[in-house]
């Protein structure tokens, strides 16, 4: 039985004061139940301060990105061990905003995935198609290319300690959520692609949905058989909104 993971990607939002209120609201409002885990991913400068707030709570800490390098002359980058050092458990890799705005390639994303994992961080590999790609009928090809960059570099075994997030680009920040059926279809495809190499392992991998998830649409998405949680942007910035999604996971 897979646990739900309800993850907040704060993107470039927050401040010391706002984060403190948000995190204490989340930590103090975690719903009862055992079938889910909560995660917050603040911007880099706030990781250590949020770490001190979530330590000992039911909320885990993650970063929004990570370098594929271990140390050295990489101005502006953050090494995987630094994330471990400040108390991170997870790192998002290959978010569509990183791919589209900063030109990250699938090969680079795969390198980040493996570097994070080597340091003991669980990578959350984001995959997803644009509207044009969906309309052209190439959704599965796009997802396969993004998944295969990791599968080809390191094989299926690395997914035993990783999370996948399906984030259709057209649903991110647009209020246009994929229907539960649309999301399930892609989640099933992702799991089947892993299962073709290792069926047992594929059954255990958490596959999150991301794209305008909120309290109202979370119950419908989370009851689909291959949706194991959410990667949430906008609705992770207010404790009550985030907790409404956590509540849906607790009830599912
Ligand atoms: P929204 O929930 O704001 O659509 O963002 C989704 C996302 O990109 C999470 O990584």
Tab-separated table of N, CA, C and O in Angstrom, residues 13-62:
chain	number	residue	atom	x	y	z
A	13	UNK	N	8.356	32.380	-3.466
A	13	UNK	CA	7.427	33.110	-2.603
A	13	UNK	C	7.853	32.932	-1.154
A	13	UNK	O	8.440	31.924	-0.792
A	14	UNK	N	7.503	33.916	-0.320
A	14	UNK	CA	7.742	33.799	1.109
A	14	UNK	C	8.660	34.867	1.646
A	14	UNK	O	9.247	35.654	0.895
A	15	UNK	N	8.756	34.913	2.961
A	15	UNK	CA	9.674	35.794	3.692
A	15	UNK	C	9.836	35.135	5.044
A	15	UNK	O	9.058	34.232	5.387
A	16	UNK	N	10.813	35.576	5.819
A	16	UNK	CA	11.002	34.956	7.136
A	16	UNK	C	9.709	34.964	7.932
A	16	UNK	O	9.282	33.937	8.477
A	17	UNK	N	9.063	36.143	7.976
A	17	UNK	CA	7.861	36.270	8.802
A	17	UNK	C	6.711	35.437	8.243
A	17	UNK	O	6.029	34.708	8.980
A	18	UNK	N	6.508	35.531	6.917
A	18	UNK	CA	5.385	34.788	6.316
A	18	UNK	C	5.591	33.283	6.454
A	18	UNK	O	4.651	32.534	6.740
A	19	UNK	N	6.846	32.826	6.272
A	19	UNK	CA	7.107	31.384	6.353
A	19	UNK	C	6.838	30.859	7.756
A	19	UNK	O	6.320	29.760	7.932
A	20	UNK	N	7.227	31.668	8.730
A	20	UNK	CA	7.059	31.211	10.114
A	20	UNK	C	5.573	30.980	10.414
A	20	UNK	O	5.188	29.959	10.995
A	21	UNK	N	4.745	31.917	9.964
A	21	UNK	CA	3.298	31.768	10.195
A	21	UNK	C	2.752	30.579	9.403
A	21	UNK	O	1.969	29.780	9.928
A	22	UNK	N	3.187	30.449	8.150
A	22	UNK	CA	2.693	29.357	7.301
A	22	UNK	C	3.069	27.997	7.891
A	22	UNK	O	2.233	27.100	8.026
A	23	UNK	N	4.349	27.861	8.277
A	23	UNK	CA	4.803	26.552	8.761
A	23	UNK	C	4.160	26.222	10.104
A	23	UNK	O	3.759	25.070	10.336
A	24	UNK	N	4.017	27.213	10.964
A	24	UNK	CA	3.392	26.860	12.246
A	24	UNK	C	1.930	26.495	12.032
A	24	UNK	O	1.417	25.571	12.673
A	25	UNK	N	1.265	27.156	11.083
A	25	UNK	CA	-0.114	26.775	10.756
A	25	UNK	C	-0.190	25.334	10.258
A	25	UNK	O	-1.090	24.578	10.632
A	26	UNK	N	0.773	24.948	9.423
A	26	UNK	CA	0.763	23.584	8.868
A	26	UNK	C	1.081	22.559	9.965
A	26	UNK	O	0.359	21.581	10.165
A	27	UNK	N	2.182	22.829	10.688
A	27	UNK	CA	2.632	21.870	11.718
A	27	UNK	C	1.542	21.650	12.767
A	27	UNK	O	1.312	20.523	13.222
A	28	UNK	N	0.848	22.717	13.122
A	28	UNK	CA	-0.174	22.587	14.163
A	28	UNK	C	-1.507	22.061	13.642
A	28	UNK	O	-2.398	21.765	14.427
A	29	UNK	N	-1.621	21.957	12.312
A	29	UNK	CA	-2.919	21.545	11.761
A	29	UNK	C	-2.890	20.218	11.035
A	29	UNK	O	-3.860	19.877	10.357
A	30	UNK	N	-1.778	19.475	11.155
A	30	UNK	CA	-1.679	18.196	10.438
A	30	UNK	C	-2.854	17.297	10.830
A	30	UNK	O	-3.068	17.053	12.019
A	31	UNK	N	-3.625	16.835	9.848
A	31	UNK	CA	-4.776	15.980	10.195
A	31	UNK	C	-4.325	14.665	10.842
A	31	UNK	O	-3.186	14.225	10.615
A	32	UNK	N	-5.205	14.061	11.602
A	32	UNK	CA	-4.906	12.747	12.179
A	32	UNK	C	-4.866	11.727	11.053
A	32	UNK	O	-5.519	11.892	10.030
A	33	UNK	N	-4.121	10.671	11.277
A	33	UNK	CA	-4.074	9.593	10.282
A	33	UNK	C	-2.649	9.248	9.945
A	33	UNK	O	-1.731	10.035	10.205
A	34	UNK	N	-2.469	8.075	9.341
A	34	UNK	CA	-1.112	7.585	9.109
A	34	UNK	C	-0.797	7.383	7.634
A	34	UNK	O	0.342	7.142	7.282
A	35	UNK	N	-1.787	7.528	6.775
A	35	UNK	CA	-1.576	7.139	5.382
A	35	UNK	C	-1.004	8.219	4.495
A	35	UNK	O	-1.102	8.132	3.270
A	36	UNK	N	-0.426	9.256	5.085
A	36	UNK	CA	0.088	10.341	4.253
A	36	UNK	C	1.282	11.009	4.935
A	36	UNK	O	1.507	10.860	6.126
A	37	UNK	N	2.059	11.738	4.127
A	37	UNK	CA	3.182	12.509	4.639
A	37	UNK	C	3.107	13.902	4.030
A	37	UNK	O	2.718	14.048	2.869
A	38	UNK	N	3.464	14.912	4.799
A	38	UNK	CA	3.471	16.282	4.288
A	38	UNK	C	4.910	16.732	4.060
A	38	UNK	O	5.833	16.320	4.765
A	39	UNK	N	5.074	17.615	3.090
A	39	UNK	CA	6.407	18.097	2.718
A	39	UNK	C	6.291	19.553	2.306
A	39	UNK	O	5.346	19.921	1.600
A	40	UNK	N	7.229	20.382	2.742
A	40	UNK	CA	7.274	21.762	2.252
A	40	UNK	C	8.626	22.015	1.580
A	40	UNK	O	9.662	21.556	2.044
A	41	UNK	N	8.596	22.751	0.474
A	41	UNK	CA	9.809	23.066	-0.290
A	41	UNK	C	9.933	24.584	-0.425
A	41	UNK	O	9.446	25.158	-1.413
A	42	UNK	N	10.572	25.234	0.546
A	42	UNK	CA	10.729	26.694	0.500
A	42	UNK	C	11.900	27.096	-0.401
A	42	UNK	O	12.699	26.244	-0.784
A	43	UNK	N	12.028	28.380	-0.719
A	43	UNK	CA	13.221	28.847	-1.435
A	43	UNK	C	14.490	28.592	-0.596
A	43	UNK	O	14.431	28.537	0.630
A	44	UNK	N	15.627	28.477	-1.278
A	44	UNK	CA	16.891	28.116	-0.616
A	44	UNK	C	17.238	28.919	0.649
A	44	UNK	O	17.643	28.331	1.639
A	45	UNK	N	17.108	30.263	0.626
A	45	UNK	CA	17.579	31.007	1.810
A	45	UNK	C	16.822	30.643	3.087
A	45	UNK	O	17.305	30.908	4.190
A	46	UNK	N	15.651	30.038	2.926
A	46	UNK	CA	14.808	29.753	4.097
A	46	UNK	C	14.857	28.300	4.541
A	46	UNK	O	14.170	27.926	5.492
A	47	UNK	N	15.641	27.471	3.859
A	47	UNK	CA	15.628	26.043	4.211
A	47	UNK	C	16.001	25.823	5.674
A	47	UNK	O	15.331	25.077	6.390
A	48	UNK	N	17.058	26.489	6.130
A	48	UNK	CA	17.523	26.225	7.505
A	48	UNK	C	16.508	26.697	8.538
A	48	UNK	O	16.254	26.009	9.535
A	49	UNK	N	15.900	27.847	8.285
A	49	UNK	CA	14.949	28.332	9.297
A	49	UNK	C	13.681	27.482	9.298
A	49	UNK	O	13.134	27.161	10.358
A	50	UNK	N	13.238	27.053	8.125
A	50	UNK	CA	12.062	26.173	8.087
A	50	UNK	C	12.427	24.815	8.690
A	50	UNK	O	11.620	24.202	9.392
A	51	UNK	N	13.675	24.365	8.476
A	51	UNK	CA	14.114	23.093	9.079
A	51	UNK	C	13.939	23.137	10.586
A	51	UNK	O	13.450	22.183	11.200
A	52	UNK	N	14.315	24.250	11.197
A	52	UNK	CA	14.219	24.311	12.664
A	52	UNK	C	12.764	24.276	13.109
A	52	UNK	O	12.452	23.796	14.189
A	53	UNK	N	11.865	24.737	12.254
A	53	UNK	CA	10.435	24.693	12.615
A	53	UNK	C	9.797	23.326	12.405
A	53	UNK	O	8.861	22.968	13.121
A	54	UNK	N	10.275	22.572	11.421
A	54	UNK	CA	9.608	21.282	11.139
A	54	UNK	C	10.274	20.098	11.838
A	54	UNK	O	9.700	19.011	11.898
A	55	UNK	N	11.478	20.302	12.379
A	55	UNK	CA	12.161	19.195	13.054
A	55	UNK	C	11.260	18.619	14.143
A	55	UNK	O	10.701	19.356	14.953
A	56	UNK	N	11.131	17.311	14.141
A	56	UNK	CA	10.318	16.651	15.171
A	56	UNK	C	8.828	16.692	14.874
A	56	UNK	O	8.025	16.149	15.633
A	57	UNK	N	8.441	17.306	13.750
A	57	UNK	CA	7.021	17.362	13.395
A	57	UNK	C	6.740	16.311	12.312
A	57	UNK	O	7.628	15.591	11.876
A	58	UNK	N	5.497	16.285	11.858
A	58	UNK	CA	5.115	15.327	10.806
A	58	UNK	C	5.388	15.904	9.419
A	58	UNK	O	4.993	15.314	8.414
A	59	UNK	N	6.073	17.038	9.355
A	59	UNK	CA	6.294	17.706	8.069
A	59	UNK	C	7.766	17.566	7.662
A	59	UNK	O	8.662	17.876	8.444
A	60	UNK	N	7.994	17.102	6.436
A	60	UNK	CA	9.363	16.946	5.930
A	60	UNK	C	9.763	18.187	5.135
A	60	UNK	O	8.931	19.030	4.798
A	61	UNK	N	11.076	18.271	4.851
A	61	UNK	CA	11.623	19.454	4.186
A	61	UNK	C	12.266	19.059	2.849
A	61	UNK	O	12.972	18.059	2.762
A	62	UNK	N	12.027	19.886	1.839
A	62	UNK	CA	12.648	19.623	0.543
A	62	UNK	C	13.118	20.909	-0.117
A	62	UNK	O	12.681	22.010	0.252
